[in-house]
mmCIF file of C-alpha atoms in Angstrom:
data_model
loop_
_atom_site.group_PDB
_atom_site.id
_atom_site.type_symbol
_atom_site.label_atom_id
_atom_site.label_comp_id
_atom_site.label_asym_id
_atom_site.label_seq_id
_atom_site.Cartn_x
_atom_site.Cartn_y
_atom_site.Cartn_z
ATOM 1 C CA PRO A 14 -64.654 -25.915 -10.310
ATOM 2 C CA GLN A 15 -67.094 -24.397 -12.781
ATOM 3 C CA ILE A 16 -66.824 -20.629 -12.735
ATOM 4 C CA ASP A 17 -69.249 -18.127 -14.230
ATOM 5 C CA ARG A 18 -67.307 -14.859 -14.236
ATOM 6 C CA GLU A 19 -70.242 -12.922 -15.639
ATOM 7 C CA LYS A 20 -72.736 -14.044 -12.964
ATOM 8 C CA LEU A 21 -70.055 -14.130 -10.224
ATOM 9 C CA LEU A 22 -70.875 -17.748 -9.330
ATOM 10 C CA ALA A 23 -68.641 -20.731 -8.700
ATOM 11 C CA THR A 24 -69.634 -24.381 -8.395
ATOM 12 C CA ALA A 25 -67.203 -26.825 -6.792
ATOM 13 C CA GLN A 26 -67.225 -30.266 -5.240
ATOM 14 C CA GLY A 27 -67.861 -30.274 -1.522
ATOM 15 C CA GLY A 28 -64.501 -31.939 -0.856
ATOM 16 C CA ILE A 29 -62.349 -29.270 -2.522
ATOM 17 C CA THR A 30 -60.067 -27.500 -0.068
ATOM 18 C CA LEU A 31 -60.464 -23.762 0.195
ATOM 19 C CA CYS A 32 -56.777 -23.441 -0.833
ATOM 20 C CA ALA A 33 -57.567 -25.151 -4.144
ATOM 21 C CA LEU A 34 -60.759 -23.119 -4.589
ATOM 22 C CA HIS A 35 -58.873 -19.867 -3.950
ATOM 23 C CA ALA A 36 -56.354 -20.796 -6.666
ATOM 24 C CA ALA A 37 -59.088 -21.663 -9.159
ATOM 25 C CA LEU A 38 -60.967 -18.436 -8.466
ATOM 26 C CA ASP A 39 -57.782 -16.365 -8.632
ATOM 27 C CA ALA A 40 -57.060 -17.742 -12.106
ATOM 28 C CA HIS A 41 -60.319 -16.044 -13.169
ATOM 29 C CA GLY A 42 -59.680 -12.813 -11.233
ATOM 30 C CA LEU A 43 -62.239 -13.789 -8.577
ATOM 31 C CA ALA A 44 -62.285 -14.468 -4.843
ATOM 32 C CA MET A 45 -64.556 -15.681 -2.087
ATOM 33 C CA ILE A 46 -66.407 -12.800 -0.466
ATOM 34 C CA ASN A 47 -65.280 -13.775 3.034
ATOM 35 C CA VAL A 48 -63.257 -16.626 4.557
ATOM 36 C CA GLY A 49 -62.392 -17.967 7.969
ATOM 37 C CA SER A 50 -58.916 -18.049 9.456
ATOM 38 C CA ILE A 51 -57.782 -21.201 7.684
ATOM 39 C CA SER A 52 -58.095 -22.476 4.134
ATOM 40 C CA GLU A 53 -57.047 -26.092 4.696
ATOM 41 C CA GLN A 54 -60.666 -27.078 5.356
ATOM 42 C CA THR A 55 -63.063 -28.257 2.655
ATOM 43 C CA LEU A 56 -65.780 -26.177 1.085
ATOM 44 C CA ALA A 57 -68.471 -28.506 2.486
ATOM 45 C CA GLY A 58 -66.853 -28.328 5.922
ATOM 46 C CA MET A 59 -66.891 -24.545 5.800
ATOM 47 C CA VAL A 60 -70.552 -24.478 4.784
ATOM 48 C CA THR A 61 -71.866 -27.119 7.195
ATOM 49 C CA THR A 62 -70.128 -25.557 10.210
ATOM 50 C CA ALA A 63 -71.300 -22.009 9.403
ATOM 51 C CA THR A 64 -67.740 -20.683 9.326
ATOM 52 C CA HIS A 65 -68.053 -17.035 10.258
ATOM 53 C CA GLY A 66 -65.133 -15.342 8.542
ATOM 54 C CA THR A 67 -64.129 -11.904 9.727
ATOM 55 C CA GLY A 68 -65.792 -8.541 10.107
ATOM 56 C CA ILE A 69 -69.014 -7.351 11.691
ATOM 57 C CA ALA A 70 -70.395 -6.305 8.290
ATOM 58 C CA GLN A 71 -69.603 -9.719 6.774
ATOM 59 C CA SER A 72 -72.200 -12.472 6.824
ATOM 60 C CA VAL A 73 -71.556 -16.047 7.874
ATOM 61 C CA VAL A 74 -69.745 -17.552 4.879
ATOM 62 C CA SER A 75 -72.533 -20.041 4.098
ATOM 63 C CA THR A 76 -74.904 -17.130 3.328
ATOM 64 C CA HIS A 77 -73.068 -16.840 0.002
ATOM 65 C CA VAL A 78 -74.220 -20.337 -1.002
ATOM 66 C CA THR A 79 -76.959 -20.214 -3.634
ATOM 67 C CA SER A 80 -77.534 -23.952 -4.079
ATOM 68 C CA LEU A 81 -76.065 -27.369 -3.361
ATOM 69 C CA ASN A 82 -76.496 -31.013 -4.257
ATOM 70 C CA LEU A 83 -76.858 -33.376 -1.329
ATOM 71 C CA LEU A 84 -76.610 -37.163 -1.157
ATOM 72 C CA THR A 85 -79.095 -38.197 1.539
ATOM 73 C CA ALA A 86 -78.896 -41.234 3.810
ATOM 74 C CA GLU A 87 -81.518 -42.880 1.579
ATOM 75 C CA GLY A 88 -79.124 -42.601 -1.373
ATOM 76 C CA ASN A 89 -81.042 -39.832 -3.141
ATOM 77 C CA LEU A 90 -79.275 -36.940 -4.839
ATOM 78 C CA VAL A 91 -81.285 -33.836 -3.930
ATOM 79 C CA HIS A 92 -80.822 -30.334 -5.350
ATOM 80 C CA CYS A 93 -81.420 -27.651 -2.715
ATOM 81 C CA SER A 94 -81.594 -23.865 -2.725
ATOM 82 C CA ARG A 95 -83.547 -21.132 -0.976
ATOM 83 C CA GLU A 96 -86.364 -21.785 -3.461
ATOM 84 C CA GLU A 97 -86.133 -25.572 -3.989
ATOM 85 C CA ASN A 98 -86.131 -27.898 -0.965
ATOM 86 C CA ALA A 99 -85.581 -24.770 1.103
ATOM 87 C CA GLY A 100 -85.934 -26.436 4.516
ATOM 88 C CA LEU A 101 -83.319 -29.055 3.677
ATOM 89 C CA PHE A 102 -81.090 -26.344 2.195
ATOM 90 C CA MET A 103 -81.210 -24.199 5.335
ATOM 91 C CA ALA A 104 -80.689 -27.229 7.606
ATOM 92 C CA THR A 105 -77.620 -28.233 5.595
ATOM 93 C CA LEU A 106 -75.953 -24.797 5.865
ATOM 94 C CA CYS A 107 -75.111 -25.467 9.515
ATOM 95 C CA GLY A 108 -76.088 -29.099 9.754
ATOM 96 C CA LEU A 109 -72.663 -30.525 10.640
ATOM 97 C CA GLY A 110 -73.269 -33.205 7.989
ATOM 98 C CA ALA A 111 -76.499 -34.480 9.585
ATOM 99 C CA THR A 112 -78.545 -33.940 6.408
ATOM 100 C CA GLY A 113 -76.260 -35.978 4.138
ATOM 101 C CA VAL A 114 -73.096 -35.663 2.097
ATOM 102 C CA VAL A 115 -72.670 -32.349 0.291
ATOM 103 C CA VAL A 116 -71.694 -33.323 -3.255
ATOM 104 C CA ASP A 117 -71.236 -29.835 -4.710
ATOM 105 C CA ILE A 118 -71.925 -26.231 -3.847
ATOM 106 C CA THR A 119 -72.692 -23.147 -5.912
ATOM 107 C CA MET A 120 -71.828 -19.864 -4.258
ATOM 108 C CA ARG A 121 -71.567 -16.160 -4.994
ATOM 109 C CA VAL A 122 -68.041 -14.847 -5.447
ATOM 110 C CA CYS A 123 -66.615 -11.392 -6.139
ATOM 111 C CA PRO A 124 -63.828 -9.784 -8.153
ATOM 112 C CA ALA A 125 -60.435 -10.518 -6.576
ATOM 113 C CA PHE A 126 -59.196 -7.965 -4.081
ATOM 114 C CA ARG A 127 -56.184 -7.296 -1.878
ATOM 115 C CA LEU A 128 -56.244 -6.563 1.835
ATOM 116 C CA ARG A 129 -53.890 -4.442 3.884
ATOM 117 C CA GLU A 130 -53.593 -5.833 7.402
ATOM 118 C CA VAL A 131 -52.553 -4.043 10.578
ATOM 119 C CA GLN A 132 -52.029 -6.153 13.723
ATOM 120 C CA GLU A 133 -51.939 -4.680 17.199
ATOM 121 C CA THR A 134 -51.959 -6.202 20.667
ATOM 122 C CA PHE A 135 -54.151 -4.725 23.391
ATOM 123 C CA SER A 136 -55.118 -5.738 26.905
ATOM 124 C CA SER A 137 -58.224 -7.920 27.030
ATOM 125 C CA ASP A 138 -60.017 -5.196 28.995
ATOM 126 C CA GLU A 139 -59.297 -2.583 26.292
ATOM 127 C CA VAL A 140 -60.779 -4.787 23.565
ATOM 128 C CA ILE A 141 -63.791 -5.854 25.624
ATOM 129 C CA ASP A 142 -64.564 -2.289 26.743
ATOM 130 C CA GLY A 143 -64.197 -0.929 23.200
ATOM 131 C CA PHE A 144 -65.471 -4.006 21.351
ATOM 132 C CA ASP A 145 -67.944 -2.198 19.077
ATOM 133 C CA SER A 146 -65.326 0.353 18.059
ATOM 134 C CA PHE A 147 -62.735 -2.336 17.327
ATOM 135 C CA MET A 148 -65.210 -4.365 15.261
ATOM 136 C CA ARG A 149 -66.326 -1.363 13.196
ATOM 137 C CA ALA A 150 -62.824 0.031 12.605
ATOM 138 C CA SER A 151 -62.192 -1.992 9.413
ATOM 139 C CA GLU A 152 -64.017 -4.019 6.804
ATOM 140 C CA TYR A 153 -62.499 -7.257 8.114
ATOM 141 C CA VAL A 154 -61.494 -7.700 11.764
ATOM 142 C CA ARG A 155 -60.158 -10.776 13.526
ATOM 143 C CA VAL A 156 -59.378 -11.072 17.241
ATOM 144 C CA TRP A 157 -57.116 -13.686 18.809
ATOM 145 C CA TRP A 158 -57.425 -14.011 22.582
ATOM 146 C CA TRP A 159 -54.470 -14.979 24.795
ATOM 147 C CA PRO A 160 -56.116 -15.437 28.228
ATOM 148 C CA GLN A 161 -52.870 -16.514 29.904
ATOM 149 C CA ILE A 162 -51.415 -13.022 29.393
ATOM 150 C CA ARG A 163 -54.738 -11.122 29.420
ATOM 151 C CA ALA A 164 -54.156 -9.807 25.912
ATOM 152 C CA MET A 165 -55.875 -9.797 22.520
ATOM 153 C CA ARG A 166 -54.298 -9.488 19.080
ATOM 154 C CA VAL A 167 -56.535 -7.444 16.766
ATOM 155 C CA SER A 168 -56.038 -7.829 13.011
ATOM 156 C CA SER A 169 -57.743 -5.052 11.061
ATOM 157 C CA MET A 170 -57.954 -5.486 7.295
ATOM 158 C CA ASP A 171 -59.251 -3.187 4.587
ATOM 159 C CA ARG A 172 -59.271 -3.460 0.814
ATOM 160 C CA THR A 173 -56.353 -1.749 -0.862
ATOM 161 C CA GLU A 174 -54.912 -1.034 -4.280
ATOM 162 C CA GLU A 175 -51.379 -1.249 -2.889
ATOM 163 C CA VAL A 176 -49.029 -3.499 -4.793
ATOM 164 C CA ARG A 177 -47.777 -6.523 -2.879
ATOM 165 C CA ARG A 178 -44.256 -6.048 -1.592
ATOM 166 C CA ARG A 179 -42.079 -9.116 -2.045
ATOM 167 C CA LEU A 180 -39.804 -10.131 0.793
ATOM 168 C CA ALA A 181 -36.127 -10.360 -0.097
ATOM 169 C CA MET A 182 -34.724 -13.857 0.179
#
């Protein structure tokens, strides 16, 4: 990846896994602004499926994309952004690959940060009835639904300055 620490931008091939991108960004003291639940997917996969990430105040992850290069079915390499080939750019952000092969992506990033996570299990009714409150309780919130036991696991995460505790082996 090409990383511009000053402008808080990173450019990477569409096929890079998010795990590899996280490592490259971390080496520069940077991070993605928001991510989904898994990092085994590719950057292009995350962008073209409009991966949502976590938190009501967080945008769909592809909103952080500033530009991309696309190989179209005609074999043309096309540069797209909100200003240049804007229609093709917007169609690609959730296009499921229909617009072509995403060669590389430039996206906004932020200084690296740590999250403190608290997980709690509630009845499905409690979460549904208090959904707005649950979603606004933390900067990042993720809900896992277990319909077979009528329960939901709520993960609430906020930025922290706490030092990571290492588990004893």
